[in-house]
Amino acid sequence: AVVSTQSTGSPEGEALFSGAEDSLRVYGWEPARVYDSLCLFWGKVSDLAVQSGQLMGASYQHTNVSVWVVDIAKLKPFNGDLTPLVEPAIPAETPSAPAPKQIH
């Protein structure tokens, strides 16, 4: 399966926005970290853009086309909270749930 993702940078270059079929993430660097993550089931992301303090995303799923708008001021680090998210650890392989595999 092909995963649809798009990314764009913030206006001042302090973060990278990444949209996938099921999420929006805000990344920082030096050091690398995830500032924010939102669960958005917005379909296949076709484009992301930043304009007037808003992140706009265009997506499609089957015959539906959607445009999404997120107020950047409500996302980390733009809301003043510089605390990065703690990413959950990937669970160890169990007999009922094999570990995820990366496909190249």
PDB file of N, CA and C in Angstrom:
ATOM      1  N   ALA A   1       0.837  -1.175   0.000  1.00  0.00           N
ATOM      2  CA  ALA A   1       0.000   0.000   0.000  1.00  0.00           C
ATOM      3  C   ALA A   1       0.883   1.239   0.000  1.00  0.00           C
ATOM      4  N   VAL A   2       0.500   2.232  -0.760  1.00  0.00           N
ATOM      5  CA  VAL A   2       1.225   3.487  -0.828  1.00  0.00           C
ATOM      6  C   VAL A   2       0.596   4.454   0.162  1.00  0.00           C
ATOM      7  N   VAL A   3       1.418   5.082   0.986  1.00  0.00           N
ATOM      8  CA  VAL A   3       0.930   6.053   1.957  1.00  0.00           C
ATOM      9  C   VAL A   3       1.114   7.439   1.363  1.00  0.00           C
ATOM     10  N   SER A   4       0.047   8.217   1.383  1.00  0.00           N
ATOM     11  CA  SER A   4       0.077   9.567   0.845  1.00  0.00           C
ATOM     12  C   SER A   4       0.523  10.532   1.933  1.00  0.00           C
ATOM     13  N   THR A   5       1.608  11.253   1.710  1.00  0.00           N
ATOM     14  CA  THR A   5       2.065  12.261   2.658  1.00  0.00           C
ATOM     15  C   THR A   5       2.497  13.510   1.905  1.00  0.00           C
ATOM     16  N   GLN A   6       2.353  14.636   2.575  1.00  0.00           N
ATOM     17  CA  GLN A   6       2.813  15.916   2.057  1.00  0.00           C
ATOM     18  C   GLN A   6       3.452  16.665   3.208  1.00  0.00           C
ATOM     19  N   SER A   7       4.357  17.567   2.905  1.00  0.00           N
ATOM     20  CA  SER A   7       4.968  18.367   3.963  1.00  0.00           C
ATOM     21  C   SER A   7       5.244  19.777   3.451  1.00  0.00           C
ATOM     22  N   THR A   8       5.319  20.701   4.414  1.00  0.00           N
ATOM     23  CA  THR A   8       5.665  22.086   4.112  1.00  0.00           C
ATOM     24  C   THR A   8       6.262  22.697   5.370  1.00  0.00           C
ATOM     25  N   GLY A   9       7.054  23.713   5.209  1.00  0.00           N
ATOM     26  CA  GLY A   9       7.690  24.367   6.349  1.00  0.00           C
ATOM     27  C   GLY A   9       6.867  25.532   6.866  1.00  0.00           C
ATOM     28  N   SER A  10       7.133  25.897   8.118  1.00  0.00           N
ATOM     29  CA  SER A  10       6.471  27.063   8.707  1.00  0.00           C
ATOM     30  C   SER A  10       7.094  28.329   8.118  1.00  0.00           C
ATOM     31  N   PRO A  11       6.403  29.456   8.215  1.00  0.00           N
ATOM     32  CA  PRO A  11       6.900  30.689   7.589  1.00  0.00           C
ATOM     33  C   PRO A  11       8.289  31.112   8.053  1.00  0.00           C
ATOM     34  N   GLU A  12       8.599  30.944   9.330  1.00  0.00           N
ATOM     35  CA  GLU A  12       9.902  31.346   9.867  1.00  0.00           C
ATOM     36  C   GLU A  12      10.920  30.208   9.860  1.00  0.00           C
ATOM     37  N   GLY A  13      10.528  29.032   9.416  1.00  0.00           N
ATOM     38  CA  GLY A  13      11.449  27.916   9.315  1.00  0.00           C
ATOM     39  C   GLY A  13      11.703  27.163  10.609  1.00  0.00           C
ATOM     40  N   GLU A  14      10.899  27.393  11.644  1.00  0.00           N
ATOM     41  CA  GLU A  14      11.132  26.732  12.914  1.00  0.00           C
ATOM     42  C   GLU A  14      10.502  25.346  13.012  1.00  0.00           C
ATOM     43  N   ALA A  15       9.658  24.975  12.071  1.00  0.00           N
ATOM     44  CA  ALA A  15       8.990  23.679  12.140  1.00  0.00           C
ATOM     45  C   ALA A  15       8.648  23.177  10.743  1.00  0.00           C
ATOM     46  N   LEU A  16       8.380  21.873  10.672  1.00  0.00           N
ATOM     47  CA  LEU A  16       7.957  21.220   9.439  1.00  0.00           C
ATOM     48  C   LEU A  16       6.614  20.569   9.713  1.00  0.00           C
ATOM     49  N   PHE A  17       5.627  20.852   8.876  1.00  0.00           N
ATOM     50  CA  PHE A  17       4.312  20.233   8.982  1.00  0.00           C
ATOM     51  C   PHE A  17       4.275  19.038   8.043  1.00  0.00           C
ATOM     52  N   SER A  18       3.793  17.911   8.537  1.00  0.00           N
ATOM     53  CA  SER A  18       3.696  16.708   7.724  1.00  0.00           C
ATOM     54  C   SER A  18       2.295  16.135   7.837  1.00  0.00           C
ATOM     55  N   GLY A  19       1.639  15.994   6.707  1.00  0.00           N
ATOM     56  CA  GLY A  19       0.288  15.442   6.689  1.00  0.00           C
ATOM     57  C   GLY A  19       0.296  14.068   6.058  1.00  0.00           C
ATOM     58  N   ALA A  20      -0.256  13.092   6.758  1.00  0.00           N
ATOM     59  CA  ALA A  20      -0.429  11.737   6.237  1.00  0.00           C
ATOM     60  C   ALA A  20      -1.925  11.447   6.226  1.00  0.00           C
ATOM     61  N   GLU A  21      -2.312  10.276   5.759  1.00  0.00           N
ATOM     62  CA  GLU A  21      -3.726   9.948   5.636  1.00  0.00           C
ATOM     63  C   GLU A  21      -4.469   9.995   6.963  1.00  0.00           C
ATOM     64  N   ASP A  22      -3.768   9.787   8.073  1.00  0.00           N
ATOM     65  CA  ASP A  22      -4.443   9.710   9.366  1.00  0.00           C
ATOM     66  C   ASP A  22      -3.945  10.712  10.399  1.00  0.00           C
ATOM     67  N   SER A  23      -3.015  11.595  10.021  1.00  0.00           N
ATOM     68  CA  SER A  23      -2.470  12.490  11.039  1.00  0.00           C
ATOM     69  C   SER A  23      -1.837  13.741  10.436  1.00  0.00           C
ATOM     70  N   LEU A  24      -1.659  14.714  11.327  1.00  0.00           N
ATOM     71  CA  LEU A  24      -0.874  15.906  11.044  1.00  0.00           C
ATOM     72  C   LEU A  24       0.171  15.983  12.144  1.00  0.00           C
ATOM     73  N   ARG A  25       1.425  16.128  11.784  1.00  0.00           N
ATOM     74  CA  ARG A  25       2.491  16.240  12.776  1.00  0.00           C
ATOM     75  C   ARG A  25       3.302  17.501  12.532  1.00  0.00           C
ATOM     76  N   VAL A  26       3.800  18.041  13.652  1.00  0.00           N
ATOM     77  CA  VAL A  26       4.659  19.219  13.599  1.00  0.00           C
ATOM     78  C   VAL A  26       6.016  18.803  14.130  1.00  0.00           C
ATOM     79  N   TYR A  27       7.034  18.861  13.276  1.00  0.00           N
ATOM     80  CA  TYR A  27       8.387  18.439  13.626  1.00  0.00           C
ATOM     81  C   TYR A  27       9.299  19.645  13.812  1.00  0.00           C
ATOM     82  N   GLY A  28      10.255  19.497  14.720  1.00  0.00           N
ATOM     83  CA  GLY A  28      11.320  20.469  14.888  1.00  0.00           C
ATOM     84  C   GLY A  28      12.649  19.772  14.676  1.00  0.00           C
ATOM     85  N   TRP A  29      13.729  20.528  14.617  1.00  0.00           N
ATOM     86  CA  TRP A  29      15.047  19.924  14.456  1.00  0.00           C
ATOM     87  C   TRP A  29      16.048  20.677  15.323  1.00  0.00           C
ATOM     88  N   GLU A  30      17.195  20.066  15.458  1.00  0.00           N
ATOM     89  CA  GLU A  30      18.297  20.586  16.283  1.00  0.00           C
ATOM     90  C   GLU A  30      17.857  20.868  17.698  1.00  0.00           C
ATOM     91  N   PRO A  31      17.502  19.901  18.498  1.00  0.00           N
ATOM     92  CA  PRO A  31      17.468  18.465  18.207  1.00  0.00           C
ATOM     93  C   PRO A  31      16.152  18.070  17.523  1.00  0.00           C
ATOM     94  N   ALA A  32      16.190  16.922  16.851  1.00  0.00           N
ATOM     95  CA  ALA A  32      14.993  16.411  16.180  1.00  0.00           C
ATOM     96  C   ALA A  32      13.941  16.050  17.219  1.00  0.00           C
ATOM     97  N   ARG A  33      12.697  16.480  16.975  1.00  0.00           N
ATOM     98  CA  ARG A  33      11.620  16.203  17.917  1.00  0.00           C
ATOM     99  C   ARG A  33      10.270  16.373  17.225  1.00  0.00           C
ATOM    100  N   VAL A  34       9.245  15.785  17.835  1.00  0.00           N
ATOM    101  CA  VAL A  34       7.863  15.976  17.392  1.00  0.00           C
ATOM    102  C   VAL A  34       7.220  16.934  18.381  1.00  0.00           C
ATOM    103  N   TYR A  35       6.811  18.097  17.901  1.00  0.00           N
ATOM    104  CA  TYR A  35       6.163  19.073  18.768  1.00  0.00           C
ATOM    105  C   TYR A  35       4.695  18.737  19.000  1.00  0.00           C
ATOM    106  N   ASP A  36       3.986  18.373  17.944  1.00  0.00           N
ATOM    107  CA  ASP A  36       2.551  18.166  18.058  1.00  0.00           C
ATOM    108  C   ASP A  36       2.102  17.100  17.077  1.00  0.00           C
ATOM    109  N   SER A  37       0.994  16.453  17.398  1.00  0.00           N
ATOM    110  CA  SER A  37       0.439  15.418  16.543  1.00  0.00           C
ATOM    111  C   SER A  37      -1.073  15.418  16.701  1.00  0.00           C
ATOM    112  N   LEU A  38      -1.773  15.465  15.588  1.00  0.00           N
ATOM    113  CA  LEU A  38      -3.237  15.443  15.592  1.00  0.00           C
ATOM    114  C   LEU A  38      -3.714  14.255  14.777  1.00  0.00           C
ATOM    115  N   CYS A  39      -4.714  13.552  15.290  1.00  0.00           N
ATOM    116  CA  CYS A  39      -5.341  12.471  14.525  1.00  0.00           C
ATOM    117  C   CYS A  39      -6.388  13.092  13.609  1.00  0.00           C
ATOM    118  N   LEU A  40      -6.108  13.071  12.332  1.00  0.00           N
ATOM    119  CA  LEU A  40      -7.028  13.591  11.327  1.00  0.00           C
ATOM    120  C   LEU A  40      -7.197  12.513  10.269  1.00  0.00           C
ATOM    121  N   PHE A  41      -8.397  12.041  10.090  1.00  0.00           N
ATOM    122  CA  PHE A  41      -8.645  11.040   9.060  1.00  0.00           C
ATOM    123  C   PHE A  41      -9.147  11.767   7.824  1.00  0.00           C
ATOM    124  N   TRP A  42      -8.200  12.453   7.186  1.00  0.00           N
ATOM    125  CA  TRP A  42      -8.579  13.343   6.099  1.00  0.00           C
ATOM    126  C   TRP A  42      -8.362  12.752   4.718  1.00  0.00           C
ATOM    127  N   GLY A  43      -7.967  11.506   4.629  1.00  0.00           N
ATOM    128  CA  GLY A  43      -7.800  10.853   3.335  1.00  0.00           C
ATOM    129  C   GLY A  43      -6.402  11.068   2.786  1.00  0.00           C
ATOM    130  N   LYS A  44      -6.280  10.956   1.498  1.00  0.00           N
ATOM    131  CA  LYS A  44      -4.978  11.113   0.845  1.00  0.00           C
ATOM    132  C   LYS A  44      -4.675  12.602   0.704  1.00  0.00           C
ATOM    133  N   VAL A  45      -3.616  13.037   1.369  1.00  0.00           N
ATOM    134  CA  VAL A  45      -3.258  14.450   1.365  1.00  0.00           C
ATOM    135  C   VAL A  45      -2.595  14.785   0.031  1.00  0.00           C
ATOM    136  N   SER A  46      -3.148  15.756  -0.647  1.00  0.00           N
ATOM    137  CA  SER A  46      -2.643  16.132  -1.950  1.00  0.00           C
ATOM    138  C   SER A  46      -1.708  17.338  -1.883  1.00  0.00           C
ATOM    139  N   ASP A  47      -1.968  18.265  -0.941  1.00  0.00           N
ATOM    140  CA  ASP A  47      -1.136  19.462  -0.847  1.00  0.00           C
ATOM    141  C   ASP A  47      -1.288  20.097   0.523  1.00  0.00           C
ATOM    142  N   LEU A  48      -0.229  20.753   0.997  1.00  0.00           N
ATOM    143  CA  LEU A  48      -0.237  21.539   2.226  1.00  0.00           C
ATOM    144  C   LEU A  48       0.363  22.896   1.915  1.00  0.00           C
ATOM    145  N   ALA A  49      -0.183  23.935   2.535  1.00  0.00           N
ATOM    146  CA  ALA A  49       0.350  25.283   2.352  1.00  0.00           C
ATOM    147  C   ALA A  49       0.101  26.091   3.619  1.00  0.00           C
ATOM    148  N   VAL A  50       0.972  27.069   3.875  1.00  0.00           N
ATOM    149  CA  VAL A  50       0.822  27.966   5.018  1.00  0.00           C
ATOM    150  C   VAL A  50       0.579  29.367   4.476  1.00  0.00           C
ATOM    151  N   GLN A  51      -0.486  29.996   4.985  1.00  0.00           N
ATOM    152  CA  GLN A  51      -0.825  31.350   4.559  1.00  0.00           C
ATOM    153  C   GLN A  51      -1.602  32.037   5.672  1.00  0.00           C
ATOM    154  N   SER A  52      -1.230  33.261   6.016  1.00  0.00           N
ATOM    155  CA  SER A  52      -1.951  34.082   7.000  1.00  0.00           C
ATOM    156  C   SER A  52      -2.162  33.369   8.329  1.00  0.00           C
ATOM    157  N   GLY A  53      -1.143  32.670   8.810  1.00  0.00           N
ATOM    158  CA  GLY A  53      -1.230  32.004  10.103  1.00  0.00           C
ATOM    159  C   GLY A  53      -2.069  30.746  10.114  1.00  0.00           C
ATOM    160  N   GLN A  54      -2.369  30.219   8.935  1.00  0.00           N
ATOM    161  CA  GLN A  54      -3.173  29.012   8.837  1.00  0.00           C
ATOM    162  C   GLN A  54      -2.477  27.984   7.967  1.00  0.00           C
ATOM    163  N   LEU A  55      -2.599  26.728   8.384  1.00  0.00           N
ATOM    164  CA  LEU A  55      -2.117  25.614   7.576  1.00  0.00           C
ATOM    165  C   LEU A  55      -3.324  25.071   6.819  1.00  0.00           C
ATOM    166  N   MET A  56      -3.223  25.053   5.507  1.00  0.00           N
ATOM    167  CA  MET A  56      -4.318  24.561   4.684  1.00  0.00           C
ATOM    168  C   MET A  56      -3.897  23.270   4.004  1.00  0.00           C
ATOM    169  N   GLY A  57      -4.794  22.298   4.020  1.00  0.00           N
ATOM    170  CA  GLY A  57      -4.512  21.017   3.397  1.00  0.00           C
ATOM    171  C   GLY A  57      -5.633  20.622   2.462  1.00  0.00           C
ATOM    172  N   ALA A  58      -5.266  20.058   1.341  1.00  0.00           N
ATOM    173  CA  ALA A  58      -6.241  19.530   0.387  1.00  0.00           C
ATOM    174  C   ALA A  58      -6.081  18.020   0.355  1.00  0.00           C
ATOM    175  N   SER A  59      -7.206  17.313   0.409  1.00  0.00           N
ATOM    176  CA  SER A  59      -7.149  15.856   0.418  1.00  0.00           C
ATOM    177  C   SER A  59      -8.305  15.284  -0.398  1.00  0.00           C
ATOM    178  N   TYR A  60      -8.209  14.000  -0.684  1.00  0.00           N
ATOM    179  CA  TYR A  60      -9.283  13.324  -1.405  1.00  0.00           C
ATOM    180  C   TYR A  60      -9.396  11.892  -0.910  1.00  0.00           C
ATOM    181  N   GLN A  61     -10.573  11.347  -1.000  1.00  0.00           N
ATOM    182  CA  GLN A  61     -10.843   9.957  -0.640  1.00  0.00           C
ATOM    183  C   GLN A  61     -11.987   9.494  -1.528  1.00  0.00           C
ATOM    184  N   HIS A  62     -11.723   8.533  -2.390  1.00  0.00           N
ATOM    185  CA  HIS A  62     -12.701   8.033  -3.360  1.00  0.00           C
ATOM    186  C   HIS A  62     -13.202   9.194  -4.222  1.00  0.00           C
ATOM    187  N   THR A  63     -14.466   9.599  -4.067  1.00  0.00           N
ATOM    188  CA  THR A  63     -15.022  10.684  -4.878  1.00  0.00           C
ATOM    189  C   THR A  63     -15.148  11.997  -4.103  1.00  0.00           C
ATOM    190  N   ASN A  64     -14.651  12.038  -2.867  1.00  0.00           N
ATOM    191  CA  ASN A  64     -14.753  13.239  -2.035  1.00  0.00           C
ATOM    192  C   ASN A  64     -13.455  14.031  -2.051  1.00  0.00           C
ATOM    193  N   VAL A  65     -13.574  15.339  -2.174  1.00  0.00           N
ATOM    194  CA  VAL A  65     -12.441  16.249  -2.094  1.00  0.00           C
ATOM    195  C   VAL A  65     -12.697  17.171  -0.908  1.00  0.00           C
ATOM    196  N   SER A  66     -11.664  17.365  -0.060  1.00  0.00           N
ATOM    197  CA  SER A  66     -11.822  18.193   1.135  1.00  0.00           C
ATOM    198  C   SER A  66     -10.701  19.213   1.232  1.00  0.00           C
ATOM    199  N   VAL A  67     -11.014  20.352   1.836  1.00  0.00           N
ATOM    200  CA  VAL A  67     -10.024  21.368   2.175  1.00  0.00           C
ATOM    201  C   VAL A  67     -10.096  21.553   3.685  1.00  0.00           C
ATOM    202  N   TRP A  68      -8.935  21.464   4.337  1.00  0.00           N
ATOM    203  CA  TRP A  68      -8.854  21.561   5.790  1.00  0.00           C
ATOM    204  C   TRP A  68      -8.044  22.794   6.160  1.00  0.00           C
ATOM    205  N   VAL A  69      -8.426  23.439   7.259  1.00  0.00           N
ATOM    206  CA  VAL A  69      -7.708  24.617   7.732  1.00  0.00           C
ATOM    207  C   VAL A  69      -7.421  24.432   9.219  1.00  0.00           C
ATOM    208  N   VAL A  70      -6.154  24.643   9.607  1.00  0.00           N
ATOM    209  CA  VAL A  70      -5.739  24.538  10.999  1.00  0.00           C
ATOM    210  C   VAL A  70      -5.096  25.861  11.395  1.00  0.00           C
ATOM    211  N   ASP A  71      -5.525  26.423  12.518  1.00  0.00           N
ATOM    212  CA  ASP A  71      -4.940  27.643  13.053  1.00  0.00           C
ATOM    213  C   ASP A  71      -3.577  27.289  13.660  1.00  0.00           C
ATOM    214  N   ILE A  72      -2.503  27.761  13.061  1.00  0.00           N
ATOM    215  CA  ILE A  72      -1.151  27.422  13.516  1.00  0.00           C
ATOM    216  C   ILE A  72      -0.918  27.863  14.954  1.00  0.00           C
ATOM    217  N   ALA A  73      -1.545  28.950  15.389  1.00  0.00           N
ATOM    218  CA  ALA A  73      -1.344  29.467  16.748  1.00  0.00           C
ATOM    219  C   ALA A  73      -1.799  28.486  17.825  1.00  0.00           C
ATOM    220  N   LYS A  74      -2.592  27.476  17.458  1.00  0.00           N
ATOM    221  CA  LYS A  74      -3.067  26.489  18.424  1.00  0.00           C
ATOM    222  C   LYS A  74      -2.163  25.256  18.486  1.00  0.00           C
ATOM    223  N   LEU A  75      -1.171  25.189  17.613  1.00  0.00           N
ATOM    224  CA  LEU A  75      -0.255  24.050  17.582  1.00  0.00           C
ATOM    225  C   LEU A  75       1.041  24.380  18.313  1.00  0.00           C
ATOM    226  N   LYS A  76       1.668  23.343  18.898  1.00  0.00           N
ATOM    227  CA  LYS A  76       3.010  23.517  19.460  1.00  0.00           C
ATOM    228  C   LYS A  76       3.977  23.658  18.299  1.00  0.00           C
ATOM    229  N   PRO A  77       4.999  24.406  18.333  1.00  0.00           N
ATOM    230  CA  PRO A  77       5.498  25.315  19.343  1.00  0.00           C
ATOM    231  C   PRO A  77       4.923  26.717  19.209  1.00  0.00           C
ATOM    232  N   PHE A  78       3.993  26.924  18.295  1.00  0.00           N
ATOM    233  CA  PHE A  78       3.478  28.260  17.998  1.00  0.00           C
ATOM    234  C   PHE A  78       2.556  28.801  19.087  1.00  0.00           C
ATOM    235  N   ASN A  79       2.046  27.919  19.957  1.00  0.00           N
ATOM    236  CA  ASN A  79       1.192  28.354  21.063  1.00  0.00           C
ATOM    237  C   ASN A  79       2.013  28.702  22.307  1.00  0.00           C
ATOM    238  N   GLY A  80       3.344  28.713  22.187  1.00  0.00           N
ATOM    239  CA  GLY A  80       4.218  29.051  23.296  1.00  0.00           C
ATOM    240  C   GLY A  80       4.724  27.854  24.077  1.00  0.00           C
ATOM    241  N   ASP A  81       4.148  26.676  23.854  1.00  0.00           N
ATOM    242  CA  ASP A  81       4.576  25.456  24.534  1.00  0.00           C
ATOM    243  C   ASP A  81       5.672  24.798  23.702  1.00  0.00           C
ATOM    244  N   LEU A  82       6.898  24.831  24.204  1.00  0.00           N
ATOM    245  CA  LEU A  82       8.035  24.263  23.472  1.00  0.00           C
ATOM    246  C   LEU A  82       8.336  22.834  23.898  1.00  0.00           C
ATOM    247  N   THR A  83       7.474  22.235  24.733  1.00  0.00           N
ATOM    248  CA  THR A  83       7.692  20.871  25.195  1.00  0.00           C
ATOM    249  C   THR A  83       7.383  19.886  24.074  1.00  0.00           C
ATOM    250  N   PRO A  84       8.367  19.079  23.656  1.00  0.00           N
ATOM    251  CA  PRO A  84       8.081  18.093  22.613  1.00  0.00           C
ATOM    252  C   PRO A  84       7.200  16.974  23.148  1.00  0.00           C
ATOM    253  N   LEU A  85       6.492  16.316  22.258  1.00  0.00           N
ATOM    254  CA  LEU A  85       5.681  15.155  22.636  1.00  0.00           C
ATOM    255  C   LEU A  85       6.591  13.988  22.961  1.00  0.00           C
ATOM    256  N   VAL A  86       6.110  13.122  23.811  1.00  0.00           N
ATOM    257  CA  VAL A  86       6.817  11.867  24.080  1.00  0.00           C
ATOM    258  C   VAL A  86       6.169  10.824  23.196  1.00  0.00           C
ATOM    259  N   GLU A  87       6.940  10.292  22.271  1.00  0.00           N
ATOM    260  CA  GLU A  87       6.410   9.290  21.361  1.00  0.00           C
ATOM    261  C   GLU A  87       6.265   7.958  22.085  1.00  0.00           C
ATOM    262  N   PRO A  88       5.145   7.261  21.909  1.00  0.00           N
ATOM    263  CA  PRO A  88       5.001   5.953  22.536  1.00  0.00           C
ATOM    264  C   PRO A  88       5.975   4.958  21.920  1.00  0.00           C
ATOM    265  N   ALA A  89       6.495   4.090  22.764  1.00  0.00           N
ATOM    266  CA  ALA A  89       7.409   3.049  22.277  1.00  0.00           C
ATOM    267  C   ALA A  89       6.620   2.025  21.483  1.00  0.00           C
ATOM    268  N   ILE A  90       7.255   1.451  20.472  1.00  0.00           N
ATOM    269  CA  ILE A  90       6.615   0.387  19.701  1.00  0.00           C
ATOM    270  C   ILE A  90       6.623  -0.859  20.566  1.00  0.00           C
ATOM    271  N   PRO A  91       5.456  -1.488  20.773  1.00  0.00           N
ATOM    272  CA  PRO A  91       5.418  -2.665  21.634  1.00  0.00           C
ATOM    273  C   PRO A  91       6.250  -3.805  21.063  1.00  0.00           C
ATOM    274  N   ALA A  92       6.795  -4.603  21.960  1.00  0.00           N
ATOM    275  CA  ALA A  92       7.585  -5.766  21.543  1.00  0.00           C
ATOM    276  C   ALA A  92       6.678  -6.755  20.828  1.00  0.00           C
ATOM    277  N   GLU A  93       7.263  -7.575  20.009  1.00  0.00           N
ATOM    278  CA  GLU A  93       6.508  -8.564  19.258  1.00  0.00           C
ATOM    279  C   GLU A  93       5.884  -9.576  20.215  1.00  0.00           C
ATOM    280  N   THR A  94       4.605  -9.831  20.009  1.00  0.00           N
ATOM    281  CA  THR A  94       3.903 -10.847  20.786  1.00  0.00           C
ATOM    282  C   THR A  94       3.330 -11.857  19.815  1.00  0.00           C
ATOM    283  N   PRO A  95       2.986 -13.067  20.281  1.00  0.00           N
ATOM    284  CA  PRO A  95       2.447 -14.075  19.364  1.00  0.00           C
ATOM    285  C   PRO A  95       1.188 -13.597  18.650  1.00  0.00           C
ATOM    286  N   SER A  96       0.357 -12.779  19.295  1.00  0.00           N
ATOM    287  CA  SER A  96      -0.886 -12.344  18.659  1.00  0.00           C
ATOM    288  C   SER A  96      -0.704 -11.102  17.787  1.00  0.00           C
ATOM    289  N   ALA A  97       0.370 -10.352  17.985  1.00  0.00           N
ATOM    290  CA  ALA A  97       0.585  -9.126  17.215  1.00  0.00           C
ATOM    291  C   ALA A  97       2.039  -9.026  16.789  1.00  0.00           C
ATOM    292  N   PRO A  98       2.357  -9.407  15.553  1.00  0.00           N
ATOM    293  CA  PRO A  98       3.752  -9.308  15.106  1.00  0.00           C
ATOM    294  C   PRO A  98       4.199  -7.853  15.017  1.00  0.00           C
ATOM    295  N   ALA A  99       5.485  -7.657  15.153  1.00  0.00           N
ATOM    296  CA  ALA A  99       6.057  -6.304  15.073  1.00  0.00           C
ATOM    297  C   ALA A  99       5.851  -5.752  13.673  1.00  0.00           C
ATOM    298  N   PRO A 100       5.665  -4.437  13.544  1.00  0.00           N
ATOM    299  CA  PRO A 100       5.514  -3.838  12.220  1.00  0.00           C
ATOM    300  C   PRO A 100       6.787  -4.004  11.404  1.00  0.00           C
ATOM    301  N   LYS A 101       6.621  -4.123  10.097  1.00  0.00           N
ATOM    302  CA  LYS A 101       7.757  -4.281   9.194  1.00  0.00           C
ATOM    303  C   LYS A 101       7.784  -3.137   8.214  1.00  0.00           C
ATOM    304  N   GLN A 102       8.966  -2.671   7.896  1.00  0.00           N
ATOM    305  CA  GLN A 102       9.122  -1.605   6.920  1.00  0.00           C
ATOM    306  C   GLN A 102       9.253  -2.241   5.548  1.00  0.00           C
ATOM    307  N   ILE A 103       8.505  -1.707   4.602  1.00  0.00           N
ATOM    308  CA  ILE A 103       8.534  -2.217   3.234  1.00  0.00           C
ATOM    309  C   ILE A 103       9.272  -1.201   2.380  1.00  0.00           C
ATOM    310  N   HIS A 104      10.229  -1.655   1.611  1.00  0.00           N
ATOM    311  CA  HIS A 104      11.010  -0.748   0.751  1.00  0.00           C
ATOM    312  C   HIS A 104      10.565  -0.870  -0.683  1.00  0.00           C
TER     313      HIS A 104
END
